Amino acid sequence: MKIQESAENYLETILILSQKKPNVRSIDIATELGFSKPSVSVAMKNLRNNDLILVDEDGHIHLTPSGLAIAAKIYERHTLISKLLVKLGVDEKTAIEDACRIEHVISSESFEAIKKHAAAMSREED
């Protein structure tokens, strides 16, 4: 399933927030991303309609298994690419910003090649 970059960003943000907080609400996402609450509400409705999140009676947002799979994939890409860019000498802030853009457009094949290369580099450093 191909989803929009903005949906991937929301799912990744929900994943990151859920690792920091016991419960994630729309206001937490709005605060984290710097978006308006109405914009986040529309996005949450779309994610819910696509079975990527569940919202319980208390307004807490939970990733469905398919939402979690997408969020985990994007987060892994973001983390690995930003770390690799920093290792290559890119300023951390720039590396994080660039990784945020790259994570959405890189093919699975290219990412897997980068992942293998990064793992080989780590083994060589040990």
Steps between C-alpha positions, in 0.01 A plus 500: 500500500643836394419780739582867488811644661289701745324183619839332546616799707191481721543126554870542580415779746238284670759223535763734646253660741370160611857408598519812720146519641249246627223654287509702179230755422442728200624801697831320562543445127405861423752625755777268378455590133403865548169450318155627590266269690241510216766392246602211723135403553446474124816292464396270786162447334674401176737265681205347687306456174801318354521269805843634598398628845235439762367770728355379829215656699749720690644642179824301527651409166642153434670365191337198337735219391512646147553852636777374726670322208508822296613712797776255591626489141514880473659537845767241418581684177513835679724371778745314279529771234548782752765302692682415177496862384644611834774236469579642157555841659163667445385733778246316720218750443549485122531120508169467685323740261640324193417155639142618553472572129697199375309246713185549291646477150775240523418162348502187713785366288718807555422513870588133546833561322572797730401291801740219399779751442441667837505160673828414327646836606399432862666158494821654364501759783469230769 
